Amino acid sequence: MKTKLKNRFRHGLAMTIPALALATALAGCATAPPKSDTADYQAYQQLNDPLEPTNRVFFKVNNTLDRYVMKPVAEGYVHITTQGIRNHVGDFASNIDEPARMLNFMAEGYPRDAGTSLVRFLVNSTVGIGGIFDPASALGYPETDTDFGLTLASWGVPPGPYLYLPAFGPSGVRDVWTYPFDWFATPMEAAPASAALSDFGYSETGIHLINTRAGLLSTIDQINATALDPYATFRSLYRQSRASQLQQIQQRDTRTWPDWYHQPAK
């Protein structure tokens, strides 16, 4: 058992460490223009994309892979499935992420949201048949998203330079740490190792990627067709999305214990 766990741990590192190493190396190569060059320095501060030439190369590589692989597969997937099926696939994938959300909410200081994530996982994993259905929302426990990048943001860690990583897509020096933490926090990593579980994990990840890409078909097509600079548009949308997610979490009054939890005596 220990050998299997070690092998799975090494496999997880093999999947996530390259992205982290690449992000760190690229960030270390970033050099800000001198403050004496006012115009260039202000532009650098506003864009926070000192690695733009390298990022654009990876953007083109990902676009090529998407055009010839991911998009055709996603279009075929949409053709053979209904919207209802795709919604259930999304619910299933989201349920697997609930334990990671719970841990992140606790680290952010939001025990009420952490309790909601715990209830959602327990209810949807049982009554919802593994998360295919979402009865927890109907019971008053709606989904609230977070990740380790947002946890770091709540601790005051700055976003750092913008990164566009091969296969992973838009990210940043802070957000890139979401991948290893949230990956290791999934239920499949906590369960006993087995070949069947590994195969299931690969299948779930692949289907989730296809399902997510299918939901973005029209949006990405519209951006590619109308944006003067798709790279800059995706960069702006990513940053706006992350800022909005962080703001939504910070504005919620959830720094209290859930109603069903006996609050410790002060």
Short mmCIF file of C-alpha atoms in Angstrom, two decimals:
data_model
loop_
_atom_site.label_atom_id
_atom_site.label_comp_id
_atom_site.label_asym_id
_atom_site.label_seq_id
_atom_site.Cartn_x
_atom_site.Cartn_y
_atom_site.Cartn_z
CA MET A 1 0.00 0.00 0.00
CA LYS A 2 2.80 2.42 0.91
CA THR A 3 4.50 1.71 -2.43
CA LYS A 4 1.29 2.45 -4.32
CA LEU A 5 0.78 5.69 -2.45
CA LYS A 6 4.35 6.74 -3.15
CA ASN A 7 3.93 5.95 -6.84
CA ARG A 8 0.72 7.94 -7.03
CA PHE A 9 2.34 10.85 -5.21
CA ARG A 10 5.21 10.81 -7.68
CA HIS A 11 2.74 10.66 -10.55
CA GLY A 12 0.98 13.73 -9.19
CA LEU A 13 4.26 15.59 -8.94
CA ALA A 14 5.09 14.59 -12.50
CA MET A 15 1.86 16.19 -13.67
CA THR A 16 2.13 19.44 -11.74
CA ILE A 17 5.79 20.21 -11.11
CA PRO A 18 6.64 20.96 -14.77
CA ALA A 19 4.05 23.73 -14.88
CA LEU A 20 5.32 25.19 -11.60
CA ALA A 21 8.94 24.98 -12.68
CA LEU A 22 8.15 26.64 -15.99
CA ALA A 23 6.18 29.39 -14.29
CA THR A 24 8.96 30.09 -11.80
CA ALA A 25 11.66 30.06 -14.46
CA LEU A 26 9.75 32.36 -16.76
CA ALA A 27 8.87 34.74 -13.94
CA GLY A 28 12.53 34.90 -12.98
CA CYS A 29 13.36 36.02 -16.51
CA ALA A 30 10.96 38.95 -16.31
CA THR A 31 12.68 42.31 -16.08
CA ALA A 32 10.79 45.53 -15.49
CA PRO A 33 11.82 48.59 -17.52
CA PRO A 34 13.60 51.34 -15.57
CA LYS A 35 11.35 53.80 -13.73
CA SER A 36 13.07 56.60 -15.63
CA ASP A 37 11.31 55.33 -18.77
CA THR A 38 7.92 56.55 -17.55
CA ALA A 39 5.76 55.40 -20.45
CA ASP A 40 7.19 51.88 -20.65
CA TYR A 41 7.16 51.46 -16.87
CA GLN A 42 3.50 52.51 -16.58
CA ALA A 43 2.53 50.14 -19.38
CA TYR A 44 4.43 47.35 -17.65
CA GLN A 45 2.63 48.01 -14.36
CA GLN A 46 -0.77 48.10 -16.05
CA LEU A 47 -0.38 44.94 -18.14
CA ASN A 48 1.82 43.00 -15.72
CA ASP A 49 2.75 40.79 -18.65
CA PRO A 50 6.54 41.05 -18.95
CA LEU A 51 6.66 37.61 -20.58
CA GLU A 52 4.27 38.53 -23.37
CA PRO A 53 6.48 37.32 -26.26
CA THR A 54 6.84 33.87 -24.67
CA ASN A 55 3.20 33.82 -23.59
CA ARG A 56 2.09 34.56 -27.14
CA VAL A 57 4.10 31.62 -28.45
CA PHE A 58 2.35 29.28 -26.02
CA PHE A 59 -0.98 30.92 -26.89
CA LYS A 60 -0.44 30.04 -30.57
CA VAL A 61 0.57 26.49 -29.68
CA ASN A 62 -2.54 25.99 -27.56
CA ASN A 63 -4.74 27.53 -30.25
CA THR A 64 -3.35 25.11 -32.82
CA LEU A 65 -4.00 22.13 -30.55
CA ASP A 66 -7.47 23.45 -29.81
CA ARG A 67 -8.32 24.00 -33.47
CA TYR A 68 -7.32 20.51 -34.58
CA VAL A 69 -8.03 18.44 -31.47
CA MET A 70 -10.12 19.91 -28.65
CA LYS A 71 -12.64 21.87 -30.69
CA PRO A 72 -13.55 19.02 -33.09
CA VAL A 73 -13.87 16.61 -30.16
CA ALA A 74 -16.04 19.10 -28.24
CA GLU A 75 -18.26 19.67 -31.28
CA GLY A 76 -18.73 15.93 -31.69
CA TYR A 77 -19.50 15.65 -27.98
CA VAL A 78 -22.19 18.33 -28.27
CA HIS A 79 -23.65 16.54 -31.29
CA ILE A 80 -24.16 13.24 -29.43
CA THR A 81 -25.25 14.61 -26.03
CA THR A 82 -28.04 16.80 -24.73
CA GLN A 83 -27.63 19.92 -22.62
CA GLY A 84 -29.07 18.02 -19.68
CA ILE A 85 -26.40 15.33 -19.92
CA ARG A 86 -23.67 17.96 -20.14
CA ASN A 87 -25.09 19.69 -17.06
CA HIS A 88 -24.94 16.42 -15.11
CA VAL A 89 -21.34 15.84 -16.23
CA GLY A 90 -20.50 19.32 -14.98
CA ASP A 91 -22.23 18.64 -11.66
CA PHE A 92 -20.28 15.40 -11.25
CA ALA A 93 -16.94 17.11 -11.88
CA SER A 94 -17.86 19.98 -9.57
CA ASN A 95 -18.74 17.56 -6.77
CA ILE A 96 -15.27 16.01 -6.94
CA ASP A 97 -13.82 19.48 -6.32
CA GLU A 98 -15.90 20.16 -3.18
CA PRO A 99 -13.32 18.80 -0.66
CA ALA A 100 -10.68 21.12 -2.13
CA ARG A 101 -13.12 24.03 -1.84
CA MET A 102 -13.81 23.12 1.78
CA LEU A 103 -10.10 23.18 2.65
CA ASN A 104 -9.58 26.46 0.82
CA PHE A 105 -12.54 28.13 2.54
CA MET A 106 -11.17 27.06 5.92
CA ALA A 107 -7.77 28.49 5.01
CA GLU A 108 -9.44 31.73 3.89
CA GLY A 109 -11.30 32.04 7.19
CA TYR A 110 -14.80 31.24 5.92
CA PRO A 111 -16.06 28.32 8.04
CA ARG A 112 -19.66 28.79 6.88
CA ASP A 113 -18.67 28.31 3.25
CA ALA A 114 -16.46 25.38 4.25
CA GLY A 115 -19.45 23.81 6.00
CA THR A 116 -21.59 24.36 2.92
CA SER A 117 -19.00 22.61 0.75
CA LEU A 118 -18.89 19.69 3.19
CA VAL A 119 -22.69 19.34 3.20
CA ARG A 120 -22.81 19.61 -0.59
CA PHE A 121 -20.24 16.86 -0.98
CA LEU A 122 -21.98 14.50 1.45
CA VAL A 123 -25.49 15.11 0.07
CA ASN A 124 -24.61 15.09 -3.62
CA SER A 125 -22.30 12.08 -3.28
CA THR A 126 -25.12 10.03 -1.74
CA VAL A 127 -28.57 11.36 -2.62
CA GLY A 128 -27.18 12.91 -5.80
CA ILE A 129 -25.67 9.58 -6.94
CA GLY A 130 -22.03 10.55 -6.91
CA GLY A 131 -22.72 14.16 -7.79
CA ILE A 132 -24.54 13.50 -11.06
CA PHE A 133 -27.46 15.40 -9.52
CA ASP A 134 -27.34 18.45 -7.26
CA PRO A 135 -30.02 18.08 -4.56
CA ALA A 136 -27.88 20.14 -2.15
CA SER A 137 -28.72 23.34 -4.04
CA ALA A 138 -32.43 22.60 -3.70
CA LEU A 139 -31.89 22.12 0.05
CA GLY A 140 -30.37 25.60 0.39
CA TYR A 141 -26.67 24.82 -0.05
CA PRO A 142 -25.67 26.51 -3.32
CA GLU A 143 -22.27 26.03 -4.90
CA THR A 144 -19.65 28.67 -4.19
CA ASP A 145 -16.35 28.44 -6.01
CA THR A 146 -12.84 29.03 -4.73
CA ASP A 147 -9.37 27.59 -5.22
CA PHE A 148 -5.87 27.81 -3.80
CA GLY A 149 -5.01 30.81 -5.95
CA LEU A 150 -7.86 32.75 -4.34
CA THR A 151 -6.73 31.49 -0.93
CA LEU A 152 -3.27 32.94 -1.55
CA ALA A 153 -4.92 36.17 -2.69
CA SER A 154 -6.88 36.34 0.57
CA TRP A 155 -3.55 36.04 2.41
CA GLY A 156 -2.26 39.09 0.57
CA VAL A 157 -0.12 37.33 -2.05
CA PRO A 158 0.00 39.52 -5.19
CA PRO A 159 -1.01 37.97 -8.52
CA GLY A 160 2.43 38.32 -10.07
CA PRO A 161 3.13 38.36 -13.80
CA TYR A 162 0.58 36.94 -16.21
CA LEU A 163 1.44 33.50 -17.57
CA TYR A 164 0.04 31.51 -20.46
CA LEU A 165 1.09 27.92 -19.92
CA PRO A 166 1.14 25.11 -22.48
CA ALA A 167 -1.97 22.92 -22.06
CA PHE A 168 -3.01 24.76 -18.87
CA GLY A 169 -3.82 28.11 -20.50
CA PRO A 170 -4.16 31.48 -18.69
CA SER A 171 -2.65 31.70 -15.22
CA GLY A 172 -0.25 33.71 -13.09
CA VAL A 173 2.65 33.20 -10.73
CA ARG A 174 0.17 33.04 -7.83
CA ASP A 175 -2.66 31.15 -9.52
CA VAL A 176 -0.43 28.44 -10.95
CA TRP A 177 -0.13 26.93 -7.45
CA THR A 178 -3.82 26.06 -7.67
CA TYR A 179 -3.02 23.04 -9.82
CA PRO A 180 -0.98 20.92 -7.36
CA PHE A 181 -2.92 21.85 -4.21
CA ASP A 182 -6.42 21.31 -5.58
CA TRP A 183 -5.31 18.17 -7.43
CA PHE A 184 -3.97 16.53 -4.27
CA ALA A 185 -7.11 17.55 -2.35
CA THR A 186 -9.50 15.52 -4.54
CA PRO A 187 -11.22 12.45 -3.06
CA MET A 188 -9.47 10.17 -5.55
CA GLU A 189 -6.11 11.13 -4.08
CA ALA A 190 -7.31 10.32 -0.56
CA ALA A 191 -8.76 6.94 -1.58
CA PRO A 192 -6.64 3.76 -1.63
CA ALA A 193 -4.58 3.54 -4.79
CA SER A 194 -5.69 1.13 -7.51
CA ALA A 195 -5.39 0.75 -11.27
CA ALA A 196 -9.15 1.09 -11.66
CA LEU A 197 -9.16 4.32 -9.66
CA SER A 198 -6.31 5.72 -11.75
CA ASP A 199 -8.16 4.89 -14.97
CA PHE A 200 -11.28 6.50 -13.56
CA GLY A 201 -9.32 9.63 -12.68
CA TYR A 202 -7.90 9.94 -16.18
CA SER A 203 -11.34 9.39 -17.72
CA GLU A 204 -12.99 11.92 -15.42
CA THR A 205 -10.36 14.54 -16.20
CA GLY A 206 -10.67 14.00 -19.95
CA ILE A 207 -14.47 14.14 -19.96
CA HIS A 208 -14.42 17.22 -17.73
CA LEU A 209 -12.06 19.01 -20.13
CA ILE A 210 -14.22 18.13 -23.13
CA ASN A 211 -17.40 19.14 -21.29
CA THR A 212 -15.87 22.48 -20.29
CA ARG A 213 -14.63 23.15 -23.83
CA ALA A 214 -18.08 22.30 -25.20
CA GLY A 215 -19.62 24.96 -23.00
CA LEU A 216 -17.25 27.58 -24.41
CA LEU A 217 -17.63 26.82 -28.12
CA SER A 218 -19.65 29.90 -29.07
CA THR A 219 -17.78 32.23 -26.68
CA ILE A 220 -14.31 31.33 -27.96
CA ASP A 221 -15.46 31.39 -31.59
CA GLN A 222 -16.89 34.87 -31.10
CA ILE A 223 -13.70 36.19 -29.49
CA ASN A 224 -11.50 34.71 -32.20
CA ALA A 225 -13.75 36.15 -34.91
CA THR A 226 -14.26 39.68 -33.54
CA ALA A 227 -11.31 40.56 -31.28
CA LEU A 228 -8.52 42.58 -32.86
CA ASP A 229 -6.08 40.83 -30.51
CA PRO A 230 -7.51 37.57 -29.11
CA TYR A 231 -4.49 37.10 -26.83
CA ALA A 232 -5.06 40.47 -25.14
CA THR A 233 -8.80 39.79 -24.92
CA PHE A 234 -8.34 36.43 -23.20
CA ARG A 235 -5.77 37.97 -20.85
CA SER A 236 -8.20 40.74 -19.89
CA LEU A 237 -11.12 38.33 -19.43
CA TYR A 238 -9.02 36.04 -17.25
CA ARG A 239 -7.94 38.86 -14.96
CA GLN A 240 -11.47 40.25 -14.73
CA SER A 241 -12.79 36.81 -13.87
CA ARG A 242 -10.22 36.25 -11.10
CA ALA A 243 -10.80 39.72 -9.65
CA SER A 244 -14.57 39.14 -9.69
CA GLN A 245 -14.23 35.75 -7.97
CA LEU A 246 -12.08 37.23 -5.22
CA GLN A 247 -14.43 40.18 -4.74
CA GLN A 248 -17.48 37.92 -4.47
CA ILE A 249 -15.81 35.86 -1.74
CA GLN A 250 -14.62 38.91 0.21
CA GLN A 251 -18.02 40.63 0.09
CA ARG A 252 -19.92 37.67 1.49
CA ASP A 253 -20.80 37.67 5.17
CA THR A 254 -19.75 34.08 5.82
CA ARG A 255 -17.03 34.43 8.44
CA THR A 256 -19.33 32.66 10.90
CA TRP A 257 -19.89 29.02 11.79
CA PRO A 258 -22.69 27.12 9.99
CA ASP A 259 -26.03 27.04 11.80
CA TRP A 260 -25.85 23.25 12.18
CA TYR A 261 -22.38 23.35 13.78
CA HIS A 262 -22.09 23.82 17.54
CA GLN A 263 -19.91 26.90 17.80
CA PRO A 264 -17.08 26.46 20.32
CA ALA A 265 -17.45 28.42 23.53
CA LYS A 266 -15.39 31.59 23.64
#
